[in-house]
Tab-separated table of N, CA, C and O in Angstrom:
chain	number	residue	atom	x	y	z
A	1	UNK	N	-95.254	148.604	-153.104
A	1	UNK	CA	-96.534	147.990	-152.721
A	1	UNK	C	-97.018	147.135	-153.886
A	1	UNK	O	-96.947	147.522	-155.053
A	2	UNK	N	-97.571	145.815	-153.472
A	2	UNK	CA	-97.884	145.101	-154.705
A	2	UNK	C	-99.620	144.609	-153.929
A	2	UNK	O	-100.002	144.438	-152.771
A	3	UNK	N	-100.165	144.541	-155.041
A	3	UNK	CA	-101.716	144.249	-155.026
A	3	UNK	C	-102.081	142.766	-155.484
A	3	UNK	O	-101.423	142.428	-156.468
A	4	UNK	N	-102.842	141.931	-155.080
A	4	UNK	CA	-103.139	140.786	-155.977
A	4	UNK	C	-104.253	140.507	-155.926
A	4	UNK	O	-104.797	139.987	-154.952
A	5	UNK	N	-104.711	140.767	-156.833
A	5	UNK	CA	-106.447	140.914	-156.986
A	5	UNK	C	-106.749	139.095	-157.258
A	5	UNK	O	-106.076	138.309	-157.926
A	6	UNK	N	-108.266	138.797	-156.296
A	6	UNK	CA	-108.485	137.797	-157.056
A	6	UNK	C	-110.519	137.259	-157.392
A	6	UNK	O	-111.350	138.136	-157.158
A	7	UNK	N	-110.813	136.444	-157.689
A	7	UNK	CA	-112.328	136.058	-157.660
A	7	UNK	C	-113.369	136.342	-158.604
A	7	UNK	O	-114.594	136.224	-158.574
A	8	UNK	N	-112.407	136.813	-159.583
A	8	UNK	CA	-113.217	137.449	-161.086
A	8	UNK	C	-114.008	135.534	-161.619
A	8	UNK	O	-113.712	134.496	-161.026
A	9	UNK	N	-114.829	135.614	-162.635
A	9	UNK	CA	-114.943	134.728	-163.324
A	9	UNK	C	-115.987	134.443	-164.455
A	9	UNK	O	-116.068	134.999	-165.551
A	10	UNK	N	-116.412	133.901	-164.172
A	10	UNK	CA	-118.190	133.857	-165.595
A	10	UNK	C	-119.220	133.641	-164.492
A	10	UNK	O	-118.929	132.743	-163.703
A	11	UNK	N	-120.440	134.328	-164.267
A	11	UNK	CA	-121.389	133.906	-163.820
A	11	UNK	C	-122.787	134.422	-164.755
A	11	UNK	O	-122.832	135.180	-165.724
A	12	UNK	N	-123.621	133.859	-164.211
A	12	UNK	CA	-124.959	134.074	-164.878
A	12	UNK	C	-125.867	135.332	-164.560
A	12	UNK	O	-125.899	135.668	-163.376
A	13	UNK	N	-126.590	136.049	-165.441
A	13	UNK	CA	-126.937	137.431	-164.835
A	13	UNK	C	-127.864	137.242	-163.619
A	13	UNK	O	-129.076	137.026	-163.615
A	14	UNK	N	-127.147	137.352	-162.757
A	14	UNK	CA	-128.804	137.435	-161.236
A	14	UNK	C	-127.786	136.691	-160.175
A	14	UNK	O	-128.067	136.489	-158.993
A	15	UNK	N	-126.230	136.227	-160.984
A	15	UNK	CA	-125.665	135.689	-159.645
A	15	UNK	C	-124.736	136.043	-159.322
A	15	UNK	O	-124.293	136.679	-160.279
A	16	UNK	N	-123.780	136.086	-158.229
A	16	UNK	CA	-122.851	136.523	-157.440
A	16	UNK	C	-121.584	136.395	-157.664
A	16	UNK	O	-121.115	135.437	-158.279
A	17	UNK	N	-120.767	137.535	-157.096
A	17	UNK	CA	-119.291	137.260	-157.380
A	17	UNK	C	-118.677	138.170	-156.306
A	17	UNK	O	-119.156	139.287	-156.113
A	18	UNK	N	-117.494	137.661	-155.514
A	18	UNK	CA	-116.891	138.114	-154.589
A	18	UNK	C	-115.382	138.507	-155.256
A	18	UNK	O	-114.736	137.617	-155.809
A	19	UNK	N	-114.872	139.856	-155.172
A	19	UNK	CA	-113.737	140.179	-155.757
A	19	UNK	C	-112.926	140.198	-154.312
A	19	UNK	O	-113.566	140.912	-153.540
A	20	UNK	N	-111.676	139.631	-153.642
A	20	UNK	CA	-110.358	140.446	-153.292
A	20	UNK	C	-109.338	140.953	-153.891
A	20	UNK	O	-109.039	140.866	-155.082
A	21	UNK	N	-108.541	141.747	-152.633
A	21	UNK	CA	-107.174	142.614	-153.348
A	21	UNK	C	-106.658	142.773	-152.094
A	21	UNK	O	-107.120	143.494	-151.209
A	22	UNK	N	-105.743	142.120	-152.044
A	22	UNK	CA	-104.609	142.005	-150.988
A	22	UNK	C	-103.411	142.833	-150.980
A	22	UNK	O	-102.644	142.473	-151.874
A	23	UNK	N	-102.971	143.816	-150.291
A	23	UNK	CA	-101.834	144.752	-150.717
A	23	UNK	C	-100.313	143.921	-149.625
A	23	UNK	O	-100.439	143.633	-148.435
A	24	UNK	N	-99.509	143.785	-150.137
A	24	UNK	CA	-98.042	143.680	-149.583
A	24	UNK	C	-97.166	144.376	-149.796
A	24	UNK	O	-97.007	144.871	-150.911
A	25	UNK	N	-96.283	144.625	-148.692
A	25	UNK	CA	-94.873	145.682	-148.943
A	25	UNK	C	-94.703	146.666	-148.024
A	25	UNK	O	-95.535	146.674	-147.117
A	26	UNK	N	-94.149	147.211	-148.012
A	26	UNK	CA	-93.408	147.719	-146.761
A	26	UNK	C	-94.123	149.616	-146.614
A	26	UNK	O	-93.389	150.592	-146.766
A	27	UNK	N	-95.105	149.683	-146.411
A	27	UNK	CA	-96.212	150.730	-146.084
A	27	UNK	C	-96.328	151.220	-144.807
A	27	UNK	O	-95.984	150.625	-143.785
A	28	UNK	N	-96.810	152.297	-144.878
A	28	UNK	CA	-97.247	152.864	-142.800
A	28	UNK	C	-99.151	152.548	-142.896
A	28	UNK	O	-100.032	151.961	-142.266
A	29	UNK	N	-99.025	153.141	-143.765
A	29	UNK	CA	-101.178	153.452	-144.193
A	29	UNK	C	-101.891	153.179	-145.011
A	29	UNK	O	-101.540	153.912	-145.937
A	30	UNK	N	-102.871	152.476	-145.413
A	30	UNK	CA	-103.019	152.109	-146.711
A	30	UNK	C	-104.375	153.656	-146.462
A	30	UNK	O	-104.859	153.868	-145.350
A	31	UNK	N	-104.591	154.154	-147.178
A	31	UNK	CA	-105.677	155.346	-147.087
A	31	UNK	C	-106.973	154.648	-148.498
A	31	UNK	O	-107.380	153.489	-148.583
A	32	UNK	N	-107.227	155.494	-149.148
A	32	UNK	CA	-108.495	154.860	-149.711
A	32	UNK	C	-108.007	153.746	-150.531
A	32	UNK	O	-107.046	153.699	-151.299
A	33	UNK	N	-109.209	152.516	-150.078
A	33	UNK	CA	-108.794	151.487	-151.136
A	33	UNK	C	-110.250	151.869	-151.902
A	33	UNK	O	-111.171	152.636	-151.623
A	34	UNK	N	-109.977	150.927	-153.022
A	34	UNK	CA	-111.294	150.981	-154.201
A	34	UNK	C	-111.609	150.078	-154.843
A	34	UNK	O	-111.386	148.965	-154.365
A	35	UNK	N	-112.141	150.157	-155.949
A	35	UNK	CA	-112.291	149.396	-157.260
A	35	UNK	C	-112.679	150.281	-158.223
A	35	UNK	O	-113.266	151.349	-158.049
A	36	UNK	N	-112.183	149.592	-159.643
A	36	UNK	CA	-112.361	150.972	-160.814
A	36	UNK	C	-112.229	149.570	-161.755
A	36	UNK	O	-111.556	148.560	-161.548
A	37	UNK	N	-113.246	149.953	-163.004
A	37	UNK	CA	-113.303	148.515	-164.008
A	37	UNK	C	-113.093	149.036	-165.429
A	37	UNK	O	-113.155	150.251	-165.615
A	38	UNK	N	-112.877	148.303	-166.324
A	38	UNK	CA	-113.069	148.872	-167.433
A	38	UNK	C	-113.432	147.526	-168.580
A	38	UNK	O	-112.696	146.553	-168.747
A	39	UNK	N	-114.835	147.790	-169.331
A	39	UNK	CA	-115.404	147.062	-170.092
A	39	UNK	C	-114.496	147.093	-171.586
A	39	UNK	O	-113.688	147.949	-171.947
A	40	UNK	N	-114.854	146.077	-172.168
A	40	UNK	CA	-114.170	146.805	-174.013
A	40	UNK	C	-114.940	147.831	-174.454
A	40	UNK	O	-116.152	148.034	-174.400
A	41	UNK	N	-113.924	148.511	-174.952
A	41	UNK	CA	-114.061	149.985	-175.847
A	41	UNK	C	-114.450	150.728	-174.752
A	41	UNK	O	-115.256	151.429	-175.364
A	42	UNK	N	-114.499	151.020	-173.926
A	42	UNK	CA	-115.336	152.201	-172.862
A	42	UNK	C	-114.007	152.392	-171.897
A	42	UNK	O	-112.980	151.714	-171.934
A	43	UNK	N	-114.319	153.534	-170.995
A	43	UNK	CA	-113.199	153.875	-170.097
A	43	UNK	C	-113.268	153.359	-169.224
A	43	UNK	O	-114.163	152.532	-169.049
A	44	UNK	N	-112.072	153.716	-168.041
A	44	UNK	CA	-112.318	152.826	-166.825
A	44	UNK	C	-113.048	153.839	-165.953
A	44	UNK	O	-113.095	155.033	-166.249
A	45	UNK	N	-113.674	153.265	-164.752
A	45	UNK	CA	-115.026	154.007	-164.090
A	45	UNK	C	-114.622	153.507	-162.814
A	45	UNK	O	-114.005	152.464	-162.598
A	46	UNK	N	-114.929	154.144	-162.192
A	46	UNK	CA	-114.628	153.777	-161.025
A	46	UNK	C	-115.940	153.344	-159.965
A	46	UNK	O	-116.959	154.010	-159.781
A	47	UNK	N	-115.594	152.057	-159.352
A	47	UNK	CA	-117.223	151.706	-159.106
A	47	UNK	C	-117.379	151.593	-157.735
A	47	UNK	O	-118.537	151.352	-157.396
A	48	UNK	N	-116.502	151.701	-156.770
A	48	UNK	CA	-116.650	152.063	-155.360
A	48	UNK	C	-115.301	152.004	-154.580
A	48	UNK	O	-114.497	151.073	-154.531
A	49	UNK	N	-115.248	153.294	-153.952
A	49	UNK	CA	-114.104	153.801	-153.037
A	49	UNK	C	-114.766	153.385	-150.998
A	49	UNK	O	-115.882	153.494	-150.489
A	50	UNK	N	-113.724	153.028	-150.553
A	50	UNK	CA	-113.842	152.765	-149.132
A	50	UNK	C	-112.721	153.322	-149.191
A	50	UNK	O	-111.843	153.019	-149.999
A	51	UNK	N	-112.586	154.843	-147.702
A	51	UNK	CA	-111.867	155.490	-146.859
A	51	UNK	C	-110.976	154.587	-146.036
A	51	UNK	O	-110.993	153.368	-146.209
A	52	UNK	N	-110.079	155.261	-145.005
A	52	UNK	CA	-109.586	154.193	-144.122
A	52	UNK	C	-110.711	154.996	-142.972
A	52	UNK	O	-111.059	154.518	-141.892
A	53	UNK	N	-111.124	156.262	-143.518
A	53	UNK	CA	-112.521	156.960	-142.491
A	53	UNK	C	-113.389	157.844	-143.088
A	53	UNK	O	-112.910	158.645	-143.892
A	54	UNK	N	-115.183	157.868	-142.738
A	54	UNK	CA	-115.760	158.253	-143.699
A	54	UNK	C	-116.571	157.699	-144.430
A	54	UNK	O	-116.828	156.515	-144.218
A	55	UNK	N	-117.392	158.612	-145.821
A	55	UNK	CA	-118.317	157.307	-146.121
A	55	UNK	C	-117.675	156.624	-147.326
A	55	UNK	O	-116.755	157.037	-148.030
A	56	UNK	N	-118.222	155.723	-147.389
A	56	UNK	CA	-118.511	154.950	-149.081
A	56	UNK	C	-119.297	155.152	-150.363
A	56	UNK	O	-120.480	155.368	-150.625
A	57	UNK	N	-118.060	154.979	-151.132
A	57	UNK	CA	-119.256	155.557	-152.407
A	57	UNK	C	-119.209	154.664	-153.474
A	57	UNK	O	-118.339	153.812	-153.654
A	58	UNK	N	-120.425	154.949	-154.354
A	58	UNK	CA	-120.349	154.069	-155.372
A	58	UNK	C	-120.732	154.502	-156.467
A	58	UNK	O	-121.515	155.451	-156.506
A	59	UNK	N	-120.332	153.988	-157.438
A	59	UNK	CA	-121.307	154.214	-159.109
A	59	UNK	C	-122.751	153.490	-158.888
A	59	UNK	O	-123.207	152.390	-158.575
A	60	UNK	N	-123.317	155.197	-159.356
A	60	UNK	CA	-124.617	155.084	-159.154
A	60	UNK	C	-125.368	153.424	-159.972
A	60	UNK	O	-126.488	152.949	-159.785
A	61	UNK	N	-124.546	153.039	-160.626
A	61	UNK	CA	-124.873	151.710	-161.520
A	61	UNK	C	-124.989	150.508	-160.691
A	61	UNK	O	-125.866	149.669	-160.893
A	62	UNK	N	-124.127	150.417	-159.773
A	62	UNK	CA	-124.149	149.792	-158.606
A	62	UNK	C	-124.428	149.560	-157.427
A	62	UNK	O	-124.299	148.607	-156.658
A	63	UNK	N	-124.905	150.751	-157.380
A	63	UNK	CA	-125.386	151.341	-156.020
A	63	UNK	C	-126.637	150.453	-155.674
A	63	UNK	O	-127.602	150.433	-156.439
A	64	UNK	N	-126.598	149.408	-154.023
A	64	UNK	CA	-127.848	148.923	-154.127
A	64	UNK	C	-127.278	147.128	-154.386
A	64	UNK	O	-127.525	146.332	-153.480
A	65	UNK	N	-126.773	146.791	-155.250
A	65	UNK	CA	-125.908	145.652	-155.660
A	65	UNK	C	-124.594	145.006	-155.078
A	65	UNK	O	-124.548	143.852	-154.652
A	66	UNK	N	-123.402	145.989	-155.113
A	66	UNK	CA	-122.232	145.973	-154.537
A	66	UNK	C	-122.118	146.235	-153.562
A	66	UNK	O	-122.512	147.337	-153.181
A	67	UNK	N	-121.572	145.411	-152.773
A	67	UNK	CA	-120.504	146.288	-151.282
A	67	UNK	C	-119.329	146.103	-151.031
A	67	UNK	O	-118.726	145.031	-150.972
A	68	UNK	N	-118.911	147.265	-150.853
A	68	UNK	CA	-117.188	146.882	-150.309
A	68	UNK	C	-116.991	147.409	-149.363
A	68	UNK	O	-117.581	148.378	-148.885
A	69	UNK	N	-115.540	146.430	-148.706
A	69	UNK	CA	-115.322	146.062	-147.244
A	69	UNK	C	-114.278	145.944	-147.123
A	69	UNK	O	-113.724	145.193	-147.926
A	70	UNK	N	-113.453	146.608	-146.076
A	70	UNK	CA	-111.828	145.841	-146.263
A	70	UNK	C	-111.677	145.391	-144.544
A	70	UNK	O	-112.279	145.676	-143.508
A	71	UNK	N	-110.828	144.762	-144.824
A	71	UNK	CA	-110.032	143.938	-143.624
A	71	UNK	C	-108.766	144.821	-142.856
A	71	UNK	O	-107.773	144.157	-143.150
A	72	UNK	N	-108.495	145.503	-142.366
A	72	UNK	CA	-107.388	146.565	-142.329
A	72	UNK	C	-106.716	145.360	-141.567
A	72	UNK	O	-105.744	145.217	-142.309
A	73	UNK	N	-106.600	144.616	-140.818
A	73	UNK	CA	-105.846	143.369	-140.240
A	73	UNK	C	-105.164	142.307	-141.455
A	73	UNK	O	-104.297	141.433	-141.450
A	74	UNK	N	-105.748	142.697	-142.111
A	74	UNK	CA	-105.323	141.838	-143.896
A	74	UNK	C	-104.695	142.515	-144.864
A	74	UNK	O	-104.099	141.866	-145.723
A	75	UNK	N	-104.703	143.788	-144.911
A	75	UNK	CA	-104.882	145.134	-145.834
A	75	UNK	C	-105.463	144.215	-147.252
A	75	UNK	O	-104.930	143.729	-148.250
A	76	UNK	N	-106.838	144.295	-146.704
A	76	UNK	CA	-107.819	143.243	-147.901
A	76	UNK	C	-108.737	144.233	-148.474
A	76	UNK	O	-109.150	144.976	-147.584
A	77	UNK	N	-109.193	144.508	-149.596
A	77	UNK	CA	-110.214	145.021	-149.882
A	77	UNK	C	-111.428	144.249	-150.828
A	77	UNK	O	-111.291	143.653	-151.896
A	78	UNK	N	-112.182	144.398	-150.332
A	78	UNK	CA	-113.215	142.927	-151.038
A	78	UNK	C	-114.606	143.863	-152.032
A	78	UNK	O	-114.863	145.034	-151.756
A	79	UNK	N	-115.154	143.308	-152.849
A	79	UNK	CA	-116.017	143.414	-153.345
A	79	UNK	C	-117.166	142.628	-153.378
A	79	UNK	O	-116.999	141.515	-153.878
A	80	UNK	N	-118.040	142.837	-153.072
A	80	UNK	CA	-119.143	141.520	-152.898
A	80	UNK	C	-120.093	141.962	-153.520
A	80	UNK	O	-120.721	142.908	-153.043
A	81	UNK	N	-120.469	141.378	-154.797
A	81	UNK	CA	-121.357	141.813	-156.292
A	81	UNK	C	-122.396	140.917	-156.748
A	81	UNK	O	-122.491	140.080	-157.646
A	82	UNK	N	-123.260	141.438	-155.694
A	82	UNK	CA	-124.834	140.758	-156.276
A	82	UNK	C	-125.295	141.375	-157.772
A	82	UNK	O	-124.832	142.099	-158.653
A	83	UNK	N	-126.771	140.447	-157.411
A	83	UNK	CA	-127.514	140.418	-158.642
A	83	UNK	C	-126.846	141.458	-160.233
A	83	UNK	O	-127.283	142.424	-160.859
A	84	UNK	N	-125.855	140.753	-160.318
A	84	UNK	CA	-124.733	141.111	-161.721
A	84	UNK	C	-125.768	140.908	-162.985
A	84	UNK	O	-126.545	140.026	-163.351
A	85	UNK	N	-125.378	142.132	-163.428
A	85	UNK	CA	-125.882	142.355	-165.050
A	85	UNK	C	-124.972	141.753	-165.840
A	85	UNK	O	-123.875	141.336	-165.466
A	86	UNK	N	-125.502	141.693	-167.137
A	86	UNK	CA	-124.202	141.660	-168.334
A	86	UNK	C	-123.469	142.611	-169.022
A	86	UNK	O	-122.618	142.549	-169.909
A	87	UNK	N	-124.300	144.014	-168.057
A	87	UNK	CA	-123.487	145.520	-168.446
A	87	UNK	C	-122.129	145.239	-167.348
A	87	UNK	O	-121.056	145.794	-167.586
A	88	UNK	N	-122.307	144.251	-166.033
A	88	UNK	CA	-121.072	144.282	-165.015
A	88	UNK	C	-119.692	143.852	-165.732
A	88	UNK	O	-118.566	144.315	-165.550
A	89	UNK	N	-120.157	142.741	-166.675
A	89	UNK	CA	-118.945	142.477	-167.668
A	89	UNK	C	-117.716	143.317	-167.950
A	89	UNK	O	-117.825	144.153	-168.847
A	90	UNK	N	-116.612	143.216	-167.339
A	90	UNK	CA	-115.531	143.995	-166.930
A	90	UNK	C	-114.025	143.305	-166.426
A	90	UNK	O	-113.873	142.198	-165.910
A	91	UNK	N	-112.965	144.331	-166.747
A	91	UNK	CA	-111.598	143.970	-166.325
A	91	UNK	C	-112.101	145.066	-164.643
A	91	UNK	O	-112.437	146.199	-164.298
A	92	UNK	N	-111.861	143.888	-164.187
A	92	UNK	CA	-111.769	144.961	-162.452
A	92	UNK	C	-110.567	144.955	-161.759
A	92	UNK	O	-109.942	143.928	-161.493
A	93	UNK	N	-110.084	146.583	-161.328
A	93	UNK	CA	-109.121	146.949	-160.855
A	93	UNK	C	-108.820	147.459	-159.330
A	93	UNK	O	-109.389	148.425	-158.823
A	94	UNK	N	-108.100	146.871	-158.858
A	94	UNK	CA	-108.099	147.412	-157.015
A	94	UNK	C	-107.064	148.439	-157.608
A	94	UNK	O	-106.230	148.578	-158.502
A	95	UNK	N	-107.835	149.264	-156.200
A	95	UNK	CA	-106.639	150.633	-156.113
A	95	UNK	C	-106.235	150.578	-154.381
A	95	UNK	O	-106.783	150.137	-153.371
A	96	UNK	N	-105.094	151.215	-154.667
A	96	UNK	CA	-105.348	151.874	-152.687
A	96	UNK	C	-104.206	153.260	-153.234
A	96	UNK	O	-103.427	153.543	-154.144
A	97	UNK	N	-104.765	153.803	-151.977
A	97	UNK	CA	-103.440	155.181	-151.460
A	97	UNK	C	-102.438	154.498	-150.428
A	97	UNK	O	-102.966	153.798	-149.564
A	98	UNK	N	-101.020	154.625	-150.419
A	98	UNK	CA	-100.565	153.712	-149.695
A	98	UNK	C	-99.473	155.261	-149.564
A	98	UNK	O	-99.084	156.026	-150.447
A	99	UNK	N	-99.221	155.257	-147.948
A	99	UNK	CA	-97.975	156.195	-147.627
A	99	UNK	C	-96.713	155.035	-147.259
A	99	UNK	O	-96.860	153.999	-146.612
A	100	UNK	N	-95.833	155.396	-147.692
A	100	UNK	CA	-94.424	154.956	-147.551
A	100	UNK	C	-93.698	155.476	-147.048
A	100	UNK	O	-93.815	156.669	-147.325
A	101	UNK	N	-92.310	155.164	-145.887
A	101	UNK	CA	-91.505	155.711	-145.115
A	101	UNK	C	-90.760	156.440	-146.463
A	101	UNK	O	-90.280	155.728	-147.345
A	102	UNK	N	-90.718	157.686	-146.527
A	102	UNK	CA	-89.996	158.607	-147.331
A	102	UNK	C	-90.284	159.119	-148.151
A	102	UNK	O	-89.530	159.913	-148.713
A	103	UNK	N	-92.075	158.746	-148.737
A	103	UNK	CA	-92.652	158.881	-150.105
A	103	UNK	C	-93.706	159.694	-149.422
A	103	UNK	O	-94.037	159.822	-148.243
A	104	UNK	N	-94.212	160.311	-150.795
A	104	UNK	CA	-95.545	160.744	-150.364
A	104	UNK	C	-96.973	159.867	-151.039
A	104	UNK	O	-97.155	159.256	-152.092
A	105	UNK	N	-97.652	160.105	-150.091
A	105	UNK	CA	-99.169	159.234	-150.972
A	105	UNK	C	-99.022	158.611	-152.111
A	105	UNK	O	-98.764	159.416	-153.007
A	106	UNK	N	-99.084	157.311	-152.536
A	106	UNK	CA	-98.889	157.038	-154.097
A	106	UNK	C	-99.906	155.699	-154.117
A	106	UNK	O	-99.891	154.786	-153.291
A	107	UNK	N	-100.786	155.824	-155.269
A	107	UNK	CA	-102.086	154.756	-155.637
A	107	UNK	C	-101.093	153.974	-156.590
A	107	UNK	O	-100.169	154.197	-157.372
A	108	UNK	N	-101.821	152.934	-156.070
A	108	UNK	CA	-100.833	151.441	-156.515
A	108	UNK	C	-102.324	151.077	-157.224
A	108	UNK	O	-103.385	151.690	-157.102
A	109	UNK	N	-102.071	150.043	-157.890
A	109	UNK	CA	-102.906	149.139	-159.136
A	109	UNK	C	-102.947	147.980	-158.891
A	109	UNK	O	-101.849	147.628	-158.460
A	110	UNK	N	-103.803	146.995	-158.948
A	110	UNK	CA	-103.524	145.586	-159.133
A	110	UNK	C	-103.534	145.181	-160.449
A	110	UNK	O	-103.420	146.062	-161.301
A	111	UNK	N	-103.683	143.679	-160.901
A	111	UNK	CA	-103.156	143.074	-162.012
A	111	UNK	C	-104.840	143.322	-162.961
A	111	UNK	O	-105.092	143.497	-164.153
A	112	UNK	N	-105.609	143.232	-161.851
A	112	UNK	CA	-107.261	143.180	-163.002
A	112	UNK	C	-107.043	141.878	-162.945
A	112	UNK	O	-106.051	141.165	-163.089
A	113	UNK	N	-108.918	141.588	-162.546
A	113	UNK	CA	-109.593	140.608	-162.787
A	113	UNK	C	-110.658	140.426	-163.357
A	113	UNK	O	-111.559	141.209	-163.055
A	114	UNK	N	-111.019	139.122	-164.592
A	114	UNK	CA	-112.132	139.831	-165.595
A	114	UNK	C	-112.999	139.685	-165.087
A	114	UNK	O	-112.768	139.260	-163.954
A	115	UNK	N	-114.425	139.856	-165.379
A	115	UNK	CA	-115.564	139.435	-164.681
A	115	UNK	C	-116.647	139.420	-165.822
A	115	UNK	O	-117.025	140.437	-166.405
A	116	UNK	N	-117.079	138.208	-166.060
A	116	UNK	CA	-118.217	138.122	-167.093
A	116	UNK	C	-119.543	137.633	-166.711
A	116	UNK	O	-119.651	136.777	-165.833
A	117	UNK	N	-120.483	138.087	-167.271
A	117	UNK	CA	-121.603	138.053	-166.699
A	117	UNK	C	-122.308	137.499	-168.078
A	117	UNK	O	-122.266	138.136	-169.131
A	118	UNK	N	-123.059	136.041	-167.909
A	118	UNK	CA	-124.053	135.988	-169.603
A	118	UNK	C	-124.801	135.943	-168.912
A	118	UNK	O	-124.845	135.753	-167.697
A	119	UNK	N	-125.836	136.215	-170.045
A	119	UNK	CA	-127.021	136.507	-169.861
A	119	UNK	C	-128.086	135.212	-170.140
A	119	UNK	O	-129.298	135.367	-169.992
């Protein structure tokens, strides 16, 4: 399974940024997709999971700001990131759970996309 994250870039604090992550390869299910970021020097965090059923969750930091959405006709998972701080400033990472004919459950990664926010 390969991921290709895209839509990171520089914006100004109070404006918008739309992240995708497109999964390809030869899969039955994609099960939870996500996003998980990681700033310099700090860990990576994970900032909102979408089920393939169920609810959505988010870092409470975001909560209110972000939404994510996927396309299961695309196996797309999107991020749509209002009113961005300059704490949002981050490498952002798609995840999914993806089952494979013969494998069991295995979370795939995308490449990271940065996302800067000035202030």
């Amino acid at each position: 399974v390969q991921l290709q994250a895209s839509g990171g870039g520089l914006v100004q604090a109070g404006g918008s940024l739309r992240l995708s992550c497109t999964a390809s390869g030869s899969f039955l299910v994609l099960n939870n997709m996500g996003w998980q970021r990681q700033a310099p020097g700090k860990q990576r965090e994970s900032v909102a999971v979408i089920p393939s059923g169920g609810r959505l969750s988010y870092a409470d930091s975001v909560q209110g700001r972000f939404t994510i959405s996927r396309d299961n006709a695309k196996n797309t998972v999107y991020l749509q990131m209002n009113s961005l701080k300059p704490e949002d400033t981050a490498v952002y990472y798609c995840n999914v759970d993806a089952w494979e004919p013969g494998r069991a459950m295995t979370t795939y990664w995308g490449q990271g996309t940065q996302v800067t926010v000035s202030s």
